[in-house]
Amino acid sequence: MNQAVDPRRAPGLQPAAIELSGISRAYDEGDHKLHVLNGANLRIEAGEMVALVAPSGTGKSTLLHIAGLLEQPDGGDVHLGGVNCTDLSDDERTAIRRNDIGFVYQFHHLLPEFTAQENIMMPQMIRGLPKKVAADRADELLAYMRLADRGSHRPSELSGGEQQRVAVARAVANAPRILLLDEPTGNLDPNTANYVFDALSALVRASGVATLFATHNLELAGRMDRAITLADGLVKPR
Protein backbone atom coordinates (compact mmCIF):
# COMPACT_ATOMS: atom_id res chain seq x y z
CA MET A 1 0.00 0.00 0.00
CA ASN A 2 0.98 3.64 -0.36
CA GLN A 3 2.76 5.36 2.46
CA ALA A 4 0.48 7.07 4.97
CA VAL A 5 0.04 10.79 4.52
CA ASP A 6 2.42 12.90 6.62
CA PRO A 7 0.12 15.02 8.82
CA ARG A 8 2.83 17.68 9.09
CA ARG A 9 2.37 18.59 5.42
CA ALA A 10 -0.27 21.27 5.30
CA PRO A 11 -2.92 21.10 2.56
CA GLY A 12 -2.11 23.38 -0.35
CA LEU A 13 1.68 22.85 -0.22
CA GLN A 14 1.32 20.05 -2.78
CA PRO A 15 -1.22 19.42 -5.55
CA ALA A 16 -4.59 18.14 -4.42
CA ALA A 17 -5.37 14.54 -5.28
CA ILE A 18 -8.61 15.74 -6.90
CA GLU A 19 -9.31 19.30 -8.02
CA LEU A 20 -12.35 20.10 -10.14
CA SER A 21 -12.58 23.72 -11.28
CA GLY A 22 -15.63 25.31 -12.89
CA ILE A 23 -17.13 22.00 -14.01
CA SER A 24 -20.26 22.23 -16.13
CA ARG A 25 -22.24 19.39 -17.68
CA ALA A 26 -25.59 19.32 -19.47
CA TYR A 27 -27.55 16.56 -21.19
CA ASP A 28 -29.95 16.74 -24.11
CA GLU A 29 -33.49 16.13 -22.88
CA GLY A 30 -35.96 16.40 -25.72
CA ASP A 31 -35.90 19.91 -27.14
CA HIS A 32 -33.92 21.41 -24.28
CA LYS A 33 -30.82 20.79 -22.19
CA LEU A 34 -30.79 19.60 -18.60
CA HIS A 35 -27.98 21.43 -16.80
CA VAL A 36 -26.67 19.14 -14.04
CA LEU A 37 -23.42 20.88 -13.07
CA ASN A 38 -22.97 24.65 -13.38
CA GLY A 39 -19.41 25.65 -12.51
CA ALA A 40 -18.87 23.13 -9.72
CA ASN A 41 -15.61 23.24 -7.76
CA LEU A 42 -14.18 20.51 -5.52
CA ARG A 43 -10.80 19.88 -3.91
CA ILE A 44 -9.89 16.68 -2.05
CA GLU A 45 -6.50 16.13 -0.46
CA ALA A 46 -4.59 12.86 -0.26
CA GLY A 47 -5.86 10.79 2.66
CA GLU A 48 -9.11 12.75 2.96
CA MET A 49 -12.51 11.03 3.06
CA VAL A 50 -15.30 13.21 1.70
CA ALA A 51 -18.97 12.21 1.80
CA LEU A 52 -21.18 13.31 -1.10
CA VAL A 53 -24.76 13.45 0.17
CA ALA A 54 -27.40 14.76 -2.23
CA PRO A 55 -30.83 13.76 -3.54
CA SER A 56 -31.11 11.54 -6.61
CA GLY A 57 -31.01 13.43 -9.86
CA THR A 58 -28.76 16.23 -8.65
CA GLY A 59 -25.63 15.00 -10.44
CA LYS A 60 -23.82 12.76 -7.94
CA SER A 61 -22.96 10.08 -10.49
CA THR A 62 -22.02 12.71 -13.07
CA LEU A 63 -19.59 14.32 -10.62
CA LEU A 64 -18.05 10.93 -9.81
CA HIS A 65 -17.77 10.01 -13.48
CA ILE A 66 -16.05 13.30 -14.32
CA ALA A 67 -13.66 12.98 -11.38
CA GLY A 68 -12.91 9.41 -12.48
CA LEU A 69 -12.30 10.39 -16.12
CA LEU A 70 -15.23 8.27 -17.28
CA GLU A 71 -17.00 11.33 -18.65
CA GLN A 72 -15.84 14.63 -20.11
CA PRO A 73 -17.23 17.89 -18.73
CA ASP A 74 -18.68 20.48 -21.09
CA GLY A 75 -16.51 23.09 -19.40
CA GLY A 76 -13.97 23.42 -16.62
CA ASP A 77 -10.81 21.54 -15.68
CA VAL A 78 -10.08 18.23 -13.97
CA HIS A 79 -6.74 18.04 -12.18
CA LEU A 80 -5.67 14.75 -10.59
CA GLY A 81 -2.46 14.90 -8.60
CA GLY A 82 -1.66 18.23 -10.23
CA VAL A 83 -2.07 16.90 -13.78
CA ASN A 84 -4.67 18.60 -15.98
CA CYS A 85 -6.61 15.66 -17.42
CA THR A 86 -9.21 17.64 -19.33
CA ASP A 87 -7.58 17.45 -22.76
CA LEU A 88 -5.82 14.11 -22.50
CA SER A 89 -6.36 11.47 -25.16
CA ASP A 90 -8.64 8.50 -24.53
CA ASP A 91 -5.59 6.24 -24.12
CA GLU A 92 -4.01 8.59 -21.58
CA ARG A 93 -7.26 8.81 -19.61
CA THR A 94 -7.58 5.02 -19.65
CA ALA A 95 -4.04 4.64 -18.30
CA ILE A 96 -4.77 7.03 -15.42
CA ARG A 97 -8.00 5.17 -14.57
CA ARG A 98 -6.16 1.85 -14.60
CA ASN A 99 -3.18 2.98 -12.55
CA ASP A 100 -4.41 5.75 -10.26
CA ILE A 101 -8.18 5.44 -9.71
CA GLY A 102 -10.25 2.80 -7.92
CA PHE A 103 -14.03 2.52 -8.36
CA VAL A 104 -16.64 0.83 -6.14
CA TYR A 105 -20.32 0.82 -7.07
CA GLN A 106 -23.58 -0.04 -5.33
CA PHE A 107 -23.55 -3.38 -7.14
CA HIS A 108 -20.21 -5.10 -6.70
CA HIS A 109 -19.82 -6.21 -10.37
CA LEU A 110 -17.55 -9.11 -9.40
CA LEU A 111 -16.87 -11.60 -12.19
CA PRO A 112 -19.06 -14.59 -11.22
CA GLU A 113 -16.85 -17.27 -12.75
CA PHE A 114 -13.78 -16.26 -10.75
CA THR A 115 -12.97 -16.62 -7.06
CA ALA A 116 -12.62 -13.69 -4.69
CA GLN A 117 -8.84 -13.93 -4.95
CA GLU A 118 -8.96 -14.04 -8.75
CA ASN A 119 -11.27 -11.02 -8.91
CA ILE A 120 -8.73 -9.02 -6.91
CA MET A 121 -5.87 -10.32 -9.03
CA MET A 122 -7.53 -9.29 -12.30
CA PRO A 123 -6.79 -5.53 -12.35
CA GLN A 124 -3.22 -6.19 -11.27
CA MET A 125 -2.63 -8.67 -14.08
CA ILE A 126 -4.23 -6.30 -16.59
CA ARG A 127 -1.67 -3.76 -15.41
CA GLY A 128 1.05 -6.31 -16.17
CA LEU A 129 2.02 -7.64 -12.73
CA PRO A 130 3.16 -11.28 -12.52
CA LYS A 131 0.55 -13.77 -11.35
CA LYS A 132 2.41 -14.58 -8.14
CA VAL A 133 2.74 -10.92 -7.20
CA ALA A 134 -0.96 -10.34 -7.91
CA ALA A 135 -1.94 -13.39 -5.85
CA ASP A 136 0.16 -12.28 -2.88
CA ARG A 137 -1.35 -8.80 -3.01
CA ALA A 138 -4.86 -10.28 -3.23
CA ASP A 139 -4.21 -12.48 -0.20
CA GLU A 140 -2.88 -9.47 1.73
CA LEU A 141 -6.01 -7.47 0.96
CA LEU A 142 -8.35 -10.38 1.74
CA ALA A 143 -6.70 -10.69 5.15
CA TYR A 144 -7.01 -6.92 5.69
CA MET A 145 -10.70 -7.09 4.86
CA ARG A 146 -11.13 -10.08 7.21
CA LEU A 147 -11.78 -12.45 4.33
CA ALA A 148 -8.65 -14.60 4.50
CA ASP A 149 -10.73 -17.77 4.55
CA ARG A 150 -12.97 -16.74 1.63
CA GLY A 151 -10.41 -16.29 -1.14
CA SER A 152 -11.33 -19.52 -2.94
CA HIS A 153 -15.07 -18.74 -2.92
CA ARG A 154 -16.92 -17.42 -5.94
CA PRO A 155 -19.24 -14.40 -5.56
CA SER A 156 -22.36 -16.59 -5.39
CA GLU A 157 -20.89 -18.24 -2.30
CA LEU A 158 -20.34 -14.93 -0.48
CA SER A 159 -22.76 -12.76 1.46
CA GLY A 160 -23.60 -9.26 0.24
CA GLY A 161 -21.21 -7.68 2.70
CA GLU A 162 -18.43 -10.09 1.76
CA GLN A 163 -18.95 -9.39 -1.94
CA GLN A 164 -18.70 -5.65 -1.35
CA ARG A 165 -15.54 -6.03 0.72
CA VAL A 166 -14.02 -8.02 -2.16
CA ALA A 167 -15.07 -5.19 -4.49
CA VAL A 168 -13.29 -2.68 -2.24
CA ALA A 169 -10.18 -4.86 -2.17
CA ARG A 170 -10.25 -5.12 -5.96
CA ALA A 171 -10.57 -1.32 -6.25
CA VAL A 172 -7.44 -0.71 -4.17
CA ALA A 173 -5.41 -3.63 -5.54
CA ASN A 174 -3.30 -1.35 -7.75
CA ALA A 175 -2.67 1.10 -4.88
CA PRO A 176 -4.64 3.97 -6.47
CA ARG A 177 -4.24 7.57 -5.42
CA ILE A 178 -7.98 8.18 -5.75
CA LEU A 179 -10.97 6.06 -4.65
CA LEU A 180 -14.49 6.85 -5.90
CA LEU A 181 -17.48 5.09 -4.37
CA ASP A 182 -21.07 5.34 -5.60
CA GLU A 183 -23.48 4.15 -2.86
CA PRO A 184 -21.32 1.09 -2.02
CA THR A 185 -23.36 0.26 1.09
CA GLY A 186 -26.76 1.11 -0.39
CA ASN A 187 -27.91 -2.51 -0.65
CA LEU A 188 -26.59 -3.60 2.74
CA ASP A 189 -28.32 -3.75 6.12
CA PRO A 190 -27.07 -1.19 8.69
CA ASN A 191 -24.79 -3.59 10.59
CA THR A 192 -23.18 -4.90 7.40
CA ALA A 193 -22.87 -1.36 6.00
CA ASN A 194 -20.99 -0.29 9.14
CA TYR A 195 -18.73 -3.33 8.92
CA VAL A 196 -17.86 -2.60 5.29
CA PHE A 197 -17.29 1.08 6.08
CA ASP A 198 -15.01 0.28 9.02
CA ALA A 199 -12.85 -1.95 6.82
CA LEU A 200 -12.78 0.64 4.04
CA SER A 201 -11.98 3.50 6.43
CA ALA A 202 -9.06 1.62 7.96
CA LEU A 203 -7.72 0.89 4.48
CA VAL A 204 -8.04 4.53 3.41
CA ARG A 205 -6.31 5.81 6.55
CA ALA A 206 -3.45 3.34 6.13
CA SER A 207 -2.87 4.10 2.45
CA GLY A 208 -3.49 7.84 2.19
CA VAL A 209 -5.84 7.49 -0.78
CA ALA A 210 -8.17 10.43 -1.49
CA THR A 211 -11.77 9.22 -1.23
CA LEU A 212 -15.06 10.60 -2.55
CA PHE A 213 -17.92 8.52 -1.14
CA ALA A 214 -21.47 9.11 -2.45
CA THR A 215 -24.00 7.91 0.10
CA HIS A 216 -27.49 8.46 1.48
CA ASN A 217 -26.37 7.08 4.85
CA LEU A 218 -26.08 10.14 7.09
CA GLU A 219 -24.45 8.16 9.90
CA LEU A 220 -21.60 7.08 7.63
CA ALA A 221 -21.34 10.59 6.18
CA GLY A 222 -20.89 11.95 9.69
CA ARG A 223 -17.90 9.68 10.25
CA MET A 224 -15.94 11.09 7.31
CA ASP A 225 -13.68 14.15 7.30
CA ARG A 226 -16.40 16.36 5.81
CA ALA A 227 -19.61 16.15 3.84
CA ILE A 228 -20.64 18.01 0.70
CA THR A 229 -23.85 18.22 -1.28
CA LEU A 230 -24.97 19.34 -4.75
CA ALA A 231 -27.43 22.20 -5.16
CA ASP A 232 -28.13 24.31 -8.25
CA GLY A 233 -25.30 22.48 -10.02
CA LEU A 234 -22.72 23.55 -7.45
CA VAL A 235 -20.77 21.69 -4.76
CA LYS A 236 -21.63 23.08 -1.34
CA PRO A 237 -20.76 22.12 2.26
CA ARG A 238 -23.48 20.03 3.85
mmCIF file of C-alpha atoms in Angstrom:
data_model
loop_
_atom_site.group_PDB
_atom_site.id
_atom_site.type_symbol
_atom_site.label_atom_id
_atom_site.label_comp_id
_atom_site.label_asym_id
_atom_site.label_seq_id
_atom_site.Cartn_x
_atom_site.Cartn_y
_atom_site.Cartn_z
ATOM 1 C CA MET A 1 0.000 0.000 0.000
ATOM 2 C CA ASN A 2 0.978 3.641 -0.361
ATOM 3 C CA GLN A 3 2.762 5.360 2.463
ATOM 4 C CA ALA A 4 0.477 7.067 4.965
ATOM 5 C CA VAL A 5 0.045 10.788 4.520
ATOM 6 C CA ASP A 6 2.417 12.897 6.625
ATOM 7 C CA PRO A 7 0.120 15.025 8.820
ATOM 8 C CA ARG A 8 2.831 17.677 9.095
ATOM 9 C CA ARG A 9 2.370 18.587 5.422
ATOM 10 C CA ALA A 10 -0.272 21.271 5.303
ATOM 11 C CA PRO A 11 -2.923 21.095 2.559
ATOM 12 C CA GLY A 12 -2.111 23.381 -0.346
ATOM 13 C CA LEU A 13 1.675 22.846 -0.220
ATOM 14 C CA GLN A 14 1.322 20.048 -2.775
ATOM 15 C CA PRO A 15 -1.215 19.416 -5.548
ATOM 16 C CA ALA A 16 -4.589 18.137 -4.419
ATOM 17 C CA ALA A 17 -5.374 14.540 -5.277
ATOM 18 C CA ILE A 18 -8.611 15.737 -6.897
ATOM 19 C CA GLU A 19 -9.311 19.296 -8.022
ATOM 20 C CA LEU A 20 -12.351 20.097 -10.141
ATOM 21 C CA SER A 21 -12.580 23.716 -11.283
ATOM 22 C CA GLY A 22 -15.630 25.311 -12.888
ATOM 23 C CA ILE A 23 -17.127 22.000 -14.006
ATOM 24 C CA SER A 24 -20.264 22.226 -16.135
ATOM 25 C CA ARG A 25 -22.240 19.386 -17.678
ATOM 26 C CA ALA A 26 -25.586 19.322 -19.467
ATOM 27 C CA TYR A 27 -27.550 16.560 -21.193
ATOM 28 C CA ASP A 28 -29.951 16.740 -24.108
ATOM 29 C CA GLU A 29 -33.487 16.129 -22.885
ATOM 30 C CA GLY A 30 -35.964 16.402 -25.716
ATOM 31 C CA ASP A 31 -35.904 19.911 -27.137
ATOM 32 C CA HIS A 32 -33.922 21.412 -24.283
ATOM 33 C CA LYS A 33 -30.815 20.789 -22.191
ATOM 34 C CA LEU A 34 -30.787 19.598 -18.600
ATOM 35 C CA HIS A 35 -27.984 21.431 -16.796
ATOM 36 C CA VAL A 36 -26.666 19.142 -14.045
ATOM 37 C CA LEU A 37 -23.416 20.880 -13.071
ATOM 38 C CA ASN A 38 -22.968 24.651 -13.384
ATOM 39 C CA GLY A 39 -19.415 25.652 -12.510
ATOM 40 C CA ALA A 40 -18.871 23.131 -9.716
ATOM 41 C CA ASN A 41 -15.612 23.243 -7.756
ATOM 42 C CA LEU A 42 -14.178 20.515 -5.524
ATOM 43 C CA ARG A 43 -10.797 19.877 -3.913
ATOM 44 C CA ILE A 44 -9.888 16.677 -2.052
ATOM 45 C CA GLU A 45 -6.498 16.135 -0.457
ATOM 46 C CA ALA A 46 -4.592 12.861 -0.258
ATOM 47 C CA GLY A 47 -5.862 10.786 2.661
ATOM 48 C CA GLU A 48 -9.106 12.755 2.957
ATOM 49 C CA MET A 49 -12.507 11.025 3.056
ATOM 50 C CA VAL A 50 -15.304 13.215 1.699
ATOM 51 C CA ALA A 51 -18.973 12.212 1.795
ATOM 52 C CA LEU A 52 -21.180 13.308 -1.096
ATOM 53 C CA VAL A 53 -24.765 13.450 0.168
ATOM 54 C CA ALA A 54 -27.396 14.759 -2.228
ATOM 55 C CA PRO A 55 -30.835 13.762 -3.543
ATOM 56 C CA SER A 56 -31.108 11.540 -6.605
ATOM 57 C CA GLY A 57 -31.012 13.430 -9.862
ATOM 58 C CA THR A 58 -28.759 16.228 -8.651
ATOM 59 C CA GLY A 59 -25.634 14.995 -10.444
ATOM 60 C CA LYS A 60 -23.822 12.760 -7.939
ATOM 61 C CA SER A 61 -22.961 10.084 -10.487
ATOM 62 C CA THR A 62 -22.023 12.714 -13.069
ATOM 63 C CA LEU A 63 -19.595 14.321 -10.618
ATOM 64 C CA LEU A 64 -18.051 10.934 -9.806
ATOM 65 C CA HIS A 65 -17.768 10.006 -13.481
ATOM 66 C CA ILE A 66 -16.051 13.296 -14.322
ATOM 67 C CA ALA A 67 -13.657 12.982 -11.375
ATOM 68 C CA GLY A 68 -12.915 9.414 -12.476
ATOM 69 C CA LEU A 69 -12.297 10.388 -16.116
ATOM 70 C CA LEU A 70 -15.227 8.270 -17.276
ATOM 71 C CA GLU A 71 -17.004 11.327 -18.649
ATOM 72 C CA GLN A 72 -15.842 14.630 -20.105
ATOM 73 C CA PRO A 73 -17.233 17.892 -18.730
ATOM 74 C CA ASP A 74 -18.677 20.480 -21.095
ATOM 75 C CA GLY A 75 -16.514 23.091 -19.403
ATOM 76 C CA GLY A 76 -13.966 23.421 -16.617
ATOM 77 C CA ASP A 77 -10.811 21.540 -15.681
ATOM 78 C CA VAL A 78 -10.085 18.226 -13.971
ATOM 79 C CA HIS A 79 -6.736 18.041 -12.176
ATOM 80 C CA LEU A 80 -5.673 14.751 -10.592
ATOM 81 C CA GLY A 81 -2.456 14.903 -8.597
ATOM 82 C CA GLY A 82 -1.655 18.234 -10.232
ATOM 83 C CA VAL A 83 -2.069 16.895 -13.783
ATOM 84 C CA ASN A 84 -4.673 18.599 -15.978
ATOM 85 C CA CYS A 85 -6.606 15.656 -17.416
ATOM 86 C CA THR A 86 -9.212 17.638 -19.328
ATOM 87 C CA ASP A 87 -7.584 17.454 -22.761
ATOM 88 C CA LEU A 88 -5.823 14.112 -22.496
ATOM 89 C CA SER A 89 -6.355 11.472 -25.163
ATOM 90 C CA ASP A 90 -8.635 8.502 -24.533
ATOM 91 C CA ASP A 91 -5.586 6.245 -24.124
ATOM 92 C CA GLU A 92 -4.007 8.592 -21.583
ATOM 93 C CA ARG A 93 -7.255 8.813 -19.608
ATOM 94 C CA THR A 94 -7.583 5.015 -19.653
ATOM 95 C CA ALA A 95 -4.038 4.637 -18.304
ATOM 96 C CA ILE A 96 -4.771 7.026 -15.417
ATOM 97 C CA ARG A 97 -7.998 5.173 -14.569
ATOM 98 C CA ARG A 98 -6.160 1.851 -14.595
ATOM 99 C CA ASN A 99 -3.177 2.979 -12.547
ATOM 100 C CA ASP A 100 -4.406 5.746 -10.259
ATOM 101 C CA ILE A 101 -8.177 5.443 -9.708
ATOM 102 C CA GLY A 102 -10.251 2.799 -7.924
ATOM 103 C CA PHE A 103 -14.029 2.515 -8.358
ATOM 104 C CA VAL A 104 -16.637 0.825 -6.137
ATOM 105 C CA TYR A 105 -20.315 0.824 -7.068
ATOM 106 C CA GLN A 106 -23.581 -0.042 -5.331
ATOM 107 C CA PHE A 107 -23.548 -3.383 -7.142
ATOM 108 C CA HIS A 108 -20.209 -5.104 -6.705
ATOM 109 C CA HIS A 109 -19.818 -6.209 -10.366
ATOM 110 C CA LEU A 110 -17.552 -9.107 -9.405
ATOM 111 C CA LEU A 111 -16.873 -11.596 -12.188
ATOM 112 C CA PRO A 112 -19.056 -14.595 -11.215
ATOM 113 C CA GLU A 113 -16.847 -17.270 -12.755
ATOM 114 C CA PHE A 114 -13.777 -16.255 -10.752
ATOM 115 C CA THR A 115 -12.966 -16.616 -7.065
ATOM 116 C CA ALA A 116 -12.620 -13.694 -4.685
ATOM 117 C CA GLN A 117 -8.841 -13.926 -4.955
ATOM 118 C CA GLU A 118 -8.959 -14.036 -8.753
ATOM 119 C CA ASN A 119 -11.272 -11.016 -8.905
ATOM 120 C CA ILE A 120 -8.729 -9.018 -6.906
ATOM 121 C CA MET A 121 -5.865 -10.318 -9.027
ATOM 122 C CA MET A 122 -7.530 -9.294 -12.297
ATOM 123 C CA PRO A 123 -6.794 -5.527 -12.353
ATOM 124 C CA GLN A 124 -3.219 -6.193 -11.272
ATOM 125 C CA MET A 125 -2.633 -8.671 -14.081
ATOM 126 C CA ILE A 126 -4.226 -6.298 -16.591
ATOM 127 C CA ARG A 127 -1.667 -3.764 -15.414
ATOM 128 C CA GLY A 128 1.054 -6.311 -16.167
ATOM 129 C CA LEU A 129 2.016 -7.638 -12.729
ATOM 130 C CA PRO A 130 3.160 -11.277 -12.522
ATOM 131 C CA LYS A 131 0.551 -13.774 -11.355
ATOM 132 C CA LYS A 132 2.415 -14.583 -8.140
ATOM 133 C CA VAL A 133 2.741 -10.916 -7.198
ATOM 134 C CA ALA A 134 -0.956 -10.342 -7.912
ATOM 135 C CA ALA A 135 -1.943 -13.386 -5.855
ATOM 136 C CA ASP A 136 0.162 -12.284 -2.881
ATOM 137 C CA ARG A 137 -1.349 -8.804 -3.008
ATOM 138 C CA ALA A 138 -4.858 -10.276 -3.235
ATOM 139 C CA ASP A 139 -4.213 -12.480 -0.200
ATOM 140 C CA GLU A 140 -2.879 -9.474 1.734
ATOM 141 C CA LEU A 141 -6.013 -7.471 0.958
ATOM 142 C CA LEU A 142 -8.346 -10.376 1.738
ATOM 143 C CA ALA A 143 -6.705 -10.688 5.152
ATOM 144 C CA TYR A 144 -7.011 -6.924 5.686
ATOM 145 C CA MET A 145 -10.702 -7.094 4.861
ATOM 146 C CA ARG A 146 -11.130 -10.077 7.214
ATOM 147 C CA LEU A 147 -11.784 -12.451 4.331
ATOM 148 C CA ALA A 148 -8.652 -14.597 4.501
ATOM 149 C CA ASP A 149 -10.728 -17.774 4.550
ATOM 150 C CA ARG A 150 -12.967 -16.738 1.626
ATOM 151 C CA GLY A 151 -10.412 -16.288 -1.141
ATOM 152 C CA SER A 152 -11.329 -19.515 -2.940
ATOM 153 C CA HIS A 153 -15.065 -18.742 -2.920
ATOM 154 C CA ARG A 154 -16.923 -17.421 -5.941
ATOM 155 C CA PRO A 155 -19.240 -14.397 -5.558
ATOM 156 C CA SER A 156 -22.359 -16.586 -5.394
ATOM 157 C CA GLU A 157 -20.886 -18.243 -2.297
ATOM 158 C CA LEU A 158 -20.336 -14.929 -0.481
ATOM 159 C CA SER A 159 -22.760 -12.756 1.463
ATOM 160 C CA GLY A 160 -23.596 -9.264 0.235
ATOM 161 C CA GLY A 161 -21.207 -7.679 2.705
ATOM 162 C CA GLU A 162 -18.430 -10.089 1.760
ATOM 163 C CA GLN A 163 -18.953 -9.387 -1.936
ATOM 164 C CA GLN A 164 -18.700 -5.653 -1.350
ATOM 165 C CA ARG A 165 -15.538 -6.033 0.717
ATOM 166 C CA VAL A 166 -14.022 -8.017 -2.162
ATOM 167 C CA ALA A 167 -15.068 -5.187 -4.491
ATOM 168 C CA VAL A 168 -13.292 -2.676 -2.239
ATOM 169 C CA ALA A 169 -10.177 -4.857 -2.166
ATOM 170 C CA ARG A 170 -10.252 -5.122 -5.961
ATOM 171 C CA ALA A 171 -10.575 -1.324 -6.249
ATOM 172 C CA VAL A 172 -7.439 -0.708 -4.172
ATOM 173 C CA ALA A 173 -5.407 -3.625 -5.537
ATOM 174 C CA ASN A 174 -3.304 -1.349 -7.747
ATOM 175 C CA ALA A 175 -2.675 1.104 -4.877
ATOM 176 C CA PRO A 176 -4.636 3.966 -6.468
ATOM 177 C CA ARG A 177 -4.237 7.572 -5.416
ATOM 178 C CA ILE A 178 -7.981 8.175 -5.753
ATOM 179 C CA LEU A 179 -10.966 6.061 -4.653
ATOM 180 C CA LEU A 180 -14.486 6.848 -5.900
ATOM 181 C CA LEU A 181 -17.478 5.094 -4.373
ATOM 182 C CA ASP A 182 -21.072 5.344 -5.601
ATOM 183 C CA GLU A 183 -23.476 4.145 -2.864
ATOM 184 C CA PRO A 184 -21.321 1.091 -2.022
ATOM 185 C CA THR A 185 -23.364 0.259 1.089
ATOM 186 C CA GLY A 186 -26.763 1.115 -0.386
ATOM 187 C CA ASN A 187 -27.906 -2.507 -0.655
ATOM 188 C CA LEU A 188 -26.588 -3.603 2.743
ATOM 189 C CA ASP A 189 -28.322 -3.749 6.119
ATOM 190 C CA PRO A 190 -27.071 -1.192 8.690
ATOM 191 C CA ASN A 191 -24.790 -3.586 10.586
ATOM 192 C CA THR A 192 -23.175 -4.896 7.396
ATOM 193 C CA ALA A 193 -22.868 -1.358 6.001
ATOM 194 C CA ASN A 194 -20.993 -0.294 9.137
ATOM 195 C CA TYR A 195 -18.731 -3.333 8.919
ATOM 196 C CA VAL A 196 -17.857 -2.597 5.289
ATOM 197 C CA PHE A 197 -17.289 1.082 6.077
ATOM 198 C CA ASP A 198 -15.006 0.280 9.015
ATOM 199 C CA ALA A 199 -12.853 -1.949 6.818
ATOM 200 C CA LEU A 200 -12.779 0.640 4.045
ATOM 201 C CA SER A 201 -11.979 3.502 6.426
ATOM 202 C CA ALA A 202 -9.055 1.621 7.958
ATOM 203 C CA LEU A 203 -7.719 0.886 4.484
ATOM 204 C CA VAL A 204 -8.039 4.527 3.412
ATOM 205 C CA ARG A 205 -6.308 5.809 6.555
ATOM 206 C CA ALA A 206 -3.454 3.336 6.130
ATOM 207 C CA SER A 207 -2.873 4.099 2.446
ATOM 208 C CA GLY A 208 -3.491 7.843 2.190
ATOM 209 C CA VAL A 209 -5.839 7.493 -0.781
ATOM 210 C CA ALA A 210 -8.174 10.433 -1.493
ATOM 211 C CA THR A 211 -11.771 9.221 -1.235
ATOM 212 C CA LEU A 212 -15.065 10.597 -2.552
ATOM 213 C CA PHE A 213 -17.923 8.515 -1.140
ATOM 214 C CA ALA A 214 -21.467 9.111 -2.447
ATOM 215 C CA THR A 215 -24.003 7.907 0.102
ATOM 216 C CA HIS A 216 -27.491 8.462 1.484
ATOM 217 C CA ASN A 217 -26.370 7.083 4.853
ATOM 218 C CA LEU A 218 -26.082 10.138 7.090
ATOM 219 C CA GLU A 219 -24.454 8.164 9.903
ATOM 220 C CA LEU A 220 -21.605 7.082 7.632
ATOM 221 C CA ALA A 221 -21.337 10.590 6.180
ATOM 222 C CA GLY A 222 -20.892 11.950 9.689
ATOM 223 C CA ARG A 223 -17.898 9.682 10.249
ATOM 224 C CA MET A 224 -15.939 11.088 7.307
ATOM 225 C CA ASP A 225 -13.683 14.153 7.301
ATOM 226 C CA ARG A 226 -16.395 16.355 5.809
ATOM 227 C CA ALA A 227 -19.605 16.147 3.838
ATOM 228 C CA ILE A 228 -20.635 18.006 0.702
ATOM 229 C CA THR A 229 -23.850 18.223 -1.283
ATOM 230 C CA LEU A 230 -24.966 19.345 -4.751
ATOM 231 C CA ALA A 231 -27.426 22.205 -5.156
ATOM 232 C CA ASP A 232 -28.127 24.307 -8.247
ATOM 233 C CA GLY A 233 -25.303 22.478 -10.020
ATOM 234 C CA LEU A 234 -22.724 23.550 -7.453
ATOM 235 C CA VAL A 235 -20.771 21.694 -4.761
ATOM 236 C CA LYS A 236 -21.630 23.083 -1.337
ATOM 237 C CA PRO A 237 -20.759 22.124 2.263
ATOM 238 C CA ARG A 238 -23.475 20.032 3.852
#
